Amino acid sequence: MIQSKQDYRYYLERDRVASGIPPMTGVKAKIRQALFPSYEWYFLKALRWMEYSENVGKYRLGGVIRWVLAKHRFRRISVKLGYSIPINVFGPGLSLPHRGNIIVNPHTTIGENCRIHVGVNIGAHHDKAPRIGNNVYIGPGAIIFGDIAIADNISIGANATVNKSFIESNTVVAGTPAKVVKTEVPSWNGVK
């Protein structure tokens, strides 16, 4: 959770690296970003700024105005991209490679270096939401719900329905209902 300006910069840098966005240094990079913007990157920046504004910024001088502007920007880009992603859920290193429907329950906790594709739904069952570890890859169309735990270094296949816990690391989970289909797989570490 972002608790300072230093945390904000750290989370944003980890998100940039995990998403494969080149550093914004030099005139060429700024022109490329202006002509061919990455709206997913805009969303990640708005998400992290909203987290900072919510956790720290609104308690400072002029913070309420900054918080209102951050909330407006965050909602606008969320609707544009089809994301329903709450703040303070993801650790650093979030990667959203495509725009499209992604729904995440606000009670979910997700660790570092998570990559989520389009059509993913992470929901609760009786107010109990999933707890997802670090270095997790979630394929397109996956549904994850309930009071479950997903270990570190797990890949969830496309269109999988995950409704039970998987606590063995370095595995691939797929199918409906989900089951382990491969073990001892190298982890996705969030770096392209």
PDB file of C-alpha atoms in Angstrom:
ATOM      1  CA  MET A   1       0.000   0.000   0.000  1.00  0.00           C
ATOM      2  CA  ILE A   2       1.309   3.429  -0.929  1.00  0.00           C
ATOM      3  CA  GLN A   3       2.114   5.399   2.230  1.00  0.00           C
ATOM      4  CA  SER A   4       4.510   8.079   0.936  1.00  0.00           C
ATOM      5  CA  LYS A   5       5.676   9.882  -2.196  1.00  0.00           C
ATOM      6  CA  GLN A   6       8.650   7.502  -2.300  1.00  0.00           C
ATOM      7  CA  ASP A   7       6.265   4.494  -2.297  1.00  0.00           C
ATOM      8  CA  TYR A   8       4.277   6.143  -5.099  1.00  0.00           C
ATOM      9  CA  ARG A   9       7.399   6.495  -7.270  1.00  0.00           C
ATOM     10  CA  TYR A  10       8.491   2.931  -6.478  1.00  0.00           C
ATOM     11  CA  TYR A  11       5.098   1.415  -7.389  1.00  0.00           C
ATOM     12  CA  LEU A  12       4.923   3.453 -10.586  1.00  0.00           C
ATOM     13  CA  GLU A  13       8.420   2.424 -11.666  1.00  0.00           C
ATOM     14  CA  ARG A  14       7.698  -1.257 -10.988  1.00  0.00           C
ATOM     15  CA  ASP A  15       4.421  -0.984 -12.967  1.00  0.00           C
ATOM     16  CA  ARG A  16       6.289   0.657 -15.864  1.00  0.00           C
ATOM     17  CA  VAL A  17       8.903  -2.105 -15.996  1.00  0.00           C
ATOM     18  CA  ALA A  18       6.296  -4.894 -15.672  1.00  0.00           C
ATOM     19  CA  SER A  19       4.244  -3.361 -18.484  1.00  0.00           C
ATOM     20  CA  GLY A  20       7.242  -3.010 -20.792  1.00  0.00           C
ATOM     21  CA  ILE A  21       6.878   0.769 -21.084  1.00  0.00           C
ATOM     22  CA  PRO A  22      10.187   2.420 -22.023  1.00  0.00           C
ATOM     23  CA  PRO A  23      11.442   5.222 -19.766  1.00  0.00           C
ATOM     24  CA  MET A  24      10.112   8.660 -20.729  1.00  0.00           C
ATOM     25  CA  THR A  25      13.501  10.231 -21.338  1.00  0.00           C
ATOM     26  CA  GLY A  26      14.265  12.340 -24.345  1.00  0.00           C
ATOM     27  CA  VAL A  27      12.200  14.196 -26.868  1.00  0.00           C
ATOM     28  CA  LYS A  28      11.628  11.141 -29.102  1.00  0.00           C
ATOM     29  CA  ALA A  29       9.952   9.197 -26.298  1.00  0.00           C
ATOM     30  CA  LYS A  30       7.690  12.131 -25.410  1.00  0.00           C
ATOM     31  CA  ILE A  31       6.654  12.630 -29.035  1.00  0.00           C
ATOM     32  CA  ARG A  32       5.964   8.885 -29.423  1.00  0.00           C
ATOM     33  CA  GLN A  33       3.819   8.929 -26.267  1.00  0.00           C
ATOM     34  CA  ALA A  34       1.933  12.004 -27.509  1.00  0.00           C
ATOM     35  CA  LEU A  35       1.242  10.496 -30.943  1.00  0.00           C
ATOM     36  CA  PHE A  36       0.641   6.897 -29.851  1.00  0.00           C
ATOM     37  CA  PRO A  37      -0.474   7.013 -26.223  1.00  0.00           C
ATOM     38  CA  SER A  38      -0.631   3.915 -24.054  1.00  0.00           C
ATOM     39  CA  TYR A  39      -3.968   4.279 -22.271  1.00  0.00           C
ATOM     40  CA  GLU A  40      -3.185   1.263 -20.109  1.00  0.00           C
ATOM     41  CA  TRP A  41      -0.138   3.172 -18.827  1.00  0.00           C
ATOM     42  CA  TYR A  42      -2.326   6.244 -18.232  1.00  0.00           C
ATOM     43  CA  PHE A  43      -4.634   4.025 -16.175  1.00  0.00           C
ATOM     44  CA  LEU A  44      -1.768   2.659 -14.072  1.00  0.00           C
ATOM     45  CA  LYS A  45      -0.535   6.194 -13.396  1.00  0.00           C
ATOM     46  CA  ALA A  46      -4.063   7.312 -12.450  1.00  0.00           C
ATOM     47  CA  LEU A  47      -4.513   4.243 -10.199  1.00  0.00           C
ATOM     48  CA  ARG A  48      -1.290   4.854  -8.308  1.00  0.00           C
ATOM     49  CA  TRP A  49      -1.946   8.598  -7.999  1.00  0.00           C
ATOM     50  CA  MET A  50      -5.440   7.851  -6.671  1.00  0.00           C
ATOM     51  CA  GLU A  51      -3.938   5.444  -4.107  1.00  0.00           C
ATOM     52  CA  TYR A  52      -1.445   8.100  -3.031  1.00  0.00           C
ATOM     53  CA  SER A  53      -4.167  10.769  -2.857  1.00  0.00           C
ATOM     54  CA  GLU A  54      -6.457   8.496  -0.836  1.00  0.00           C
ATOM     55  CA  ASN A  55      -3.842   7.211   1.615  1.00  0.00           C
ATOM     56  CA  VAL A  56      -1.645  10.270   2.101  1.00  0.00           C
ATOM     57  CA  GLY A  57      -2.465  13.264  -0.068  1.00  0.00           C
ATOM     58  CA  LYS A  58      -5.935  14.228   1.108  1.00  0.00           C
ATOM     59  CA  TYR A  59      -4.653  14.851   4.634  1.00  0.00           C
ATOM     60  CA  ARG A  60      -2.213  17.519   3.469  1.00  0.00           C
ATOM     61  CA  LEU A  61      -2.771  21.170   2.618  1.00  0.00           C
ATOM     62  CA  GLY A  62      -4.932  21.367  -0.493  1.00  0.00           C
ATOM     63  CA  GLY A  63      -5.199  17.601  -0.500  1.00  0.00           C
ATOM     64  CA  VAL A  64      -8.976  17.397  -0.787  1.00  0.00           C
ATOM     65  CA  ILE A  65      -8.931  19.280  -4.091  1.00  0.00           C
ATOM     66  CA  ARG A  66      -6.110  17.039  -5.353  1.00  0.00           C
ATOM     67  CA  TRP A  67      -8.079  13.973  -4.182  1.00  0.00           C
ATOM     68  CA  VAL A  68     -11.234  15.094  -6.044  1.00  0.00           C
ATOM     69  CA  LEU A  69      -9.265  15.711  -9.245  1.00  0.00           C
ATOM     70  CA  ALA A  70      -7.469  12.366  -8.909  1.00  0.00           C
ATOM     71  CA  LYS A  71     -10.794  10.558  -8.372  1.00  0.00           C
ATOM     72  CA  HIS A  72     -12.316  12.239 -11.423  1.00  0.00           C
ATOM     73  CA  ARG A  73      -9.315  11.323 -13.610  1.00  0.00           C
ATOM     74  CA  PHE A  74      -9.257   7.746 -12.287  1.00  0.00           C
ATOM     75  CA  ARG A  75     -12.975   7.190 -12.931  1.00  0.00           C
ATOM     76  CA  ARG A  76     -12.797   8.671 -16.422  1.00  0.00           C
ATOM     77  CA  ILE A  77      -9.914   6.457 -17.583  1.00  0.00           C
ATOM     78  CA  SER A  78     -11.460   3.396 -15.861  1.00  0.00           C
ATOM     79  CA  VAL A  79     -14.703   3.801 -17.812  1.00  0.00           C
ATOM     80  CA  LYS A  80     -12.824   4.461 -21.060  1.00  0.00           C
ATOM     81  CA  LEU A  81     -10.835   1.233 -20.765  1.00  0.00           C
ATOM     82  CA  GLY A  82     -13.581  -0.935 -19.219  1.00  0.00           C
ATOM     83  CA  TYR A  83     -11.731  -1.541 -15.953  1.00  0.00           C
ATOM     84  CA  SER A  84     -13.453  -1.920 -12.610  1.00  0.00           C
ATOM     85  CA  ILE A  85     -10.313  -2.022 -10.493  1.00  0.00           C
ATOM     86  CA  PRO A  86     -10.404  -0.581  -6.963  1.00  0.00           C
ATOM     87  CA  ILE A  87      -7.499   1.137  -5.251  1.00  0.00           C
ATOM     88  CA  ASN A  88      -5.192  -0.478  -2.663  1.00  0.00           C
ATOM     89  CA  VAL A  89      -5.610  -4.011  -4.007  1.00  0.00           C
ATOM     90  CA  PHE A  90      -2.450  -4.597  -6.071  1.00  0.00           C
ATOM     91  CA  GLY A  91       1.175  -4.630  -5.034  1.00  0.00           C
ATOM     92  CA  PRO A  92       3.867  -3.039  -7.219  1.00  0.00           C
ATOM     93  CA  GLY A  93       4.496  -4.443 -10.685  1.00  0.00           C
ATOM     94  CA  LEU A  94       0.923  -4.558 -12.030  1.00  0.00           C
ATOM     95  CA  SER A  95       0.678  -5.205 -15.773  1.00  0.00           C
ATOM     96  CA  LEU A  96      -2.514  -4.720 -17.800  1.00  0.00           C
ATOM     97  CA  PRO A  97      -1.513  -5.467 -21.406  1.00  0.00           C
ATOM     98  CA  HIS A  98      -4.918  -4.854 -23.041  1.00  0.00           C
ATOM     99  CA  ARG A  99      -7.963  -2.704 -22.589  1.00  0.00           C
ATOM    100  CA  GLY A 100     -11.299  -4.410 -21.999  1.00  0.00           C
ATOM    101  CA  ASN A 101     -13.411  -5.681 -19.131  1.00  0.00           C
ATOM    102  CA  ILE A 102     -11.464  -6.442 -15.978  1.00  0.00           C
ATOM    103  CA  ILE A 103     -13.427  -6.633 -12.728  1.00  0.00           C
ATOM    104  CA  VAL A 104     -11.765  -6.919  -9.312  1.00  0.00           C
ATOM    105  CA  ASN A 105     -13.540  -7.055  -5.956  1.00  0.00           C
ATOM    106  CA  PRO A 106     -12.313  -4.365  -3.493  1.00  0.00           C
ATOM    107  CA  HIS A 107     -11.735  -6.976  -0.742  1.00  0.00           C
ATOM    108  CA  THR A 108      -9.241  -8.907  -2.874  1.00  0.00           C
ATOM    109  CA  THR A 109      -5.524  -8.737  -2.055  1.00  0.00           C
ATOM    110  CA  ILE A 110      -3.010  -9.285  -4.845  1.00  0.00           C
ATOM    111  CA  GLY A 111       0.773  -9.337  -4.453  1.00  0.00           C
ATOM    112  CA  GLU A 112       3.617  -8.036  -6.568  1.00  0.00           C
ATOM    113  CA  ASN A 113       4.128  -8.553 -10.305  1.00  0.00           C
ATOM    114  CA  CYS A 114       0.627  -9.576 -11.330  1.00  0.00           C
ATOM    115  CA  ARG A 115      -0.284  -9.648 -15.022  1.00  0.00           C
ATOM    116  CA  ILE A 116      -3.995  -9.579 -15.798  1.00  0.00           C
ATOM    117  CA  HIS A 117      -5.497 -10.003 -19.245  1.00  0.00           C
ATOM    118  CA  VAL A 118      -8.861  -8.921 -20.626  1.00  0.00           C
ATOM    119  CA  GLY A 119     -12.106 -10.515 -19.442  1.00  0.00           C
ATOM    120  CA  VAL A 120     -10.849 -11.410 -15.956  1.00  0.00           C
ATOM    121  CA  ASN A 121     -13.337 -11.366 -13.089  1.00  0.00           C
ATOM    122  CA  ILE A 122     -12.050 -11.620  -9.515  1.00  0.00           C
ATOM    123  CA  GLY A 123     -15.045 -11.678  -7.209  1.00  0.00           C
ATOM    124  CA  ALA A 124     -16.229 -12.466  -3.717  1.00  0.00           C
ATOM    125  CA  HIS A 125     -18.560 -15.126  -2.394  1.00  0.00           C
ATOM    126  CA  HIS A 126     -20.388 -14.227   0.835  1.00  0.00           C
ATOM    127  CA  ASP A 127     -18.037 -11.222   1.287  1.00  0.00           C
ATOM    128  CA  LYS A 128     -14.938 -13.463   1.153  1.00  0.00           C
ATOM    129  CA  ALA A 129     -12.514 -12.495  -1.617  1.00  0.00           C
ATOM    130  CA  PRO A 130      -9.418 -14.216  -3.030  1.00  0.00           C
ATOM    131  CA  ARG A 131      -5.895 -13.669  -1.713  1.00  0.00           C
ATOM    132  CA  ILE A 132      -3.465 -13.880  -4.608  1.00  0.00           C
ATOM    133  CA  GLY A 133       0.315 -14.093  -4.186  1.00  0.00           C
ATOM    134  CA  ASN A 134       3.293 -12.628  -6.034  1.00  0.00           C
ATOM    135  CA  ASN A 135       4.290 -13.246  -9.674  1.00  0.00           C
ATOM    136  CA  VAL A 136       0.862 -14.471 -10.753  1.00  0.00           C
ATOM    137  CA  TYR A 137      -0.215 -14.543 -14.393  1.00  0.00           C
ATOM    138  CA  ILE A 138      -3.980 -14.477 -15.009  1.00  0.00           C
ATOM    139  CA  GLY A 139      -5.001 -15.396 -18.555  1.00  0.00           C
ATOM    140  CA  PRO A 140      -7.864 -13.915 -20.588  1.00  0.00           C
ATOM    141  CA  GLY A 141     -11.376 -14.667 -19.368  1.00  0.00           C
ATOM    142  CA  ALA A 142     -10.347 -16.254 -16.066  1.00  0.00           C
ATOM    143  CA  ILE A 143     -12.857 -16.198 -13.201  1.00  0.00           C
ATOM    144  CA  ILE A 144     -11.523 -16.316  -9.658  1.00  0.00           C
ATOM    145  CA  PHE A 145     -13.909 -16.104  -6.718  1.00  0.00           C
ATOM    146  CA  GLY A 146     -14.527 -17.066  -3.118  1.00  0.00           C
ATOM    147  CA  ASP A 147     -12.519 -17.358   0.082  1.00  0.00           C
ATOM    148  CA  ILE A 148      -9.462 -18.869  -1.601  1.00  0.00           C
ATOM    149  CA  ALA A 149      -5.692 -18.443  -1.662  1.00  0.00           C
ATOM    150  CA  ILE A 150      -3.496 -18.546  -4.751  1.00  0.00           C
ATOM    151  CA  ALA A 151       0.212 -19.147  -4.034  1.00  0.00           C
ATOM    152  CA  ASP A 152       3.160 -17.274  -5.529  1.00  0.00           C
ATOM    153  CA  ASN A 153       4.392 -18.037  -9.050  1.00  0.00           C
ATOM    154  CA  ILE A 154       1.171 -19.496 -10.450  1.00  0.00           C
ATOM    155  CA  SER A 155      -0.143 -19.114 -13.999  1.00  0.00           C
ATOM    156  CA  ILE A 156      -3.918 -19.267 -14.416  1.00  0.00           C
ATOM    157  CA  GLY A 157      -4.951 -20.317 -17.896  1.00  0.00           C
ATOM    158  CA  ALA A 158      -7.422 -18.635 -20.206  1.00  0.00           C
ATOM    159  CA  ASN A 159     -11.096 -19.082 -19.297  1.00  0.00           C
ATOM    160  CA  ALA A 160     -10.254 -20.982 -16.091  1.00  0.00           C
ATOM    161  CA  THR A 161     -12.778 -20.978 -13.248  1.00  0.00           C
ATOM    162  CA  VAL A 162     -10.876 -20.927  -9.966  1.00  0.00           C
ATOM    163  CA  ASN A 163     -13.070 -21.526  -6.908  1.00  0.00           C
ATOM    164  CA  LYS A 164     -10.658 -23.405  -4.644  1.00  0.00           C
ATOM    165  CA  SER A 165      -7.234 -22.659  -3.187  1.00  0.00           C
ATOM    166  CA  PHE A 166      -3.983 -23.577  -4.930  1.00  0.00           C
ATOM    167  CA  ILE A 167      -1.075 -23.415  -2.499  1.00  0.00           C
ATOM    168  CA  GLU A 168       1.665 -25.124  -4.516  1.00  0.00           C
ATOM    169  CA  SER A 169       4.006 -22.613  -6.197  1.00  0.00           C
ATOM    170  CA  ASN A 170       5.328 -22.805  -9.763  1.00  0.00           C
ATOM    171  CA  THR A 171       2.266 -24.458 -11.262  1.00  0.00           C
ATOM    172  CA  VAL A 172      -0.136 -23.871 -14.122  1.00  0.00           C
ATOM    173  CA  VAL A 173      -3.831 -23.969 -13.278  1.00  0.00           C
ATOM    174  CA  ALA A 174      -6.469 -24.314 -16.002  1.00  0.00           C
ATOM    175  CA  GLY A 175      -9.929 -25.645 -16.762  1.00  0.00           C
ATOM    176  CA  THR A 176     -13.439 -25.343 -15.426  1.00  0.00           C
ATOM    177  CA  PRO A 177     -13.325 -26.083 -12.535  1.00  0.00           C
ATOM    178  CA  ALA A 178      -9.617 -25.313 -12.332  1.00  0.00           C
ATOM    179  CA  LYS A 179      -7.031 -27.977 -11.593  1.00  0.00           C
ATOM    180  CA  VAL A 180      -3.245 -28.166 -11.753  1.00  0.00           C
ATOM    181  CA  VAL A 181      -2.204 -29.092 -15.287  1.00  0.00           C
ATOM    182  CA  LYS A 182       1.563 -28.575 -15.015  1.00  0.00           C
ATOM    183  CA  THR A 183       4.042 -28.365 -12.146  1.00  0.00           C
ATOM    184  CA  GLU A 184       7.572 -27.056 -11.674  1.00  0.00           C
ATOM    185  CA  VAL A 185       7.136 -24.216 -14.156  1.00  0.00           C
ATOM    186  CA  PRO A 186       9.493 -21.200 -14.069  1.00  0.00           C
ATOM    187  CA  SER A 187       7.727 -18.159 -12.644  1.00  0.00           C
ATOM    188  CA  TRP A 188       6.641 -15.070 -14.509  1.00  0.00           C
ATOM    189  CA  ASN A 189       8.474 -12.322 -12.654  1.00  0.00           C
ATOM    190  CA  GLY A 190       6.804  -9.259 -14.111  1.00  0.00           C
ATOM    191  CA  VAL A 191       9.672  -8.276 -16.400  1.00  0.00           C
ATOM    192  CA  LYS A 192       9.355  -8.608 -20.156  1.00  0.00           C
TER     193      LYS A 192
END
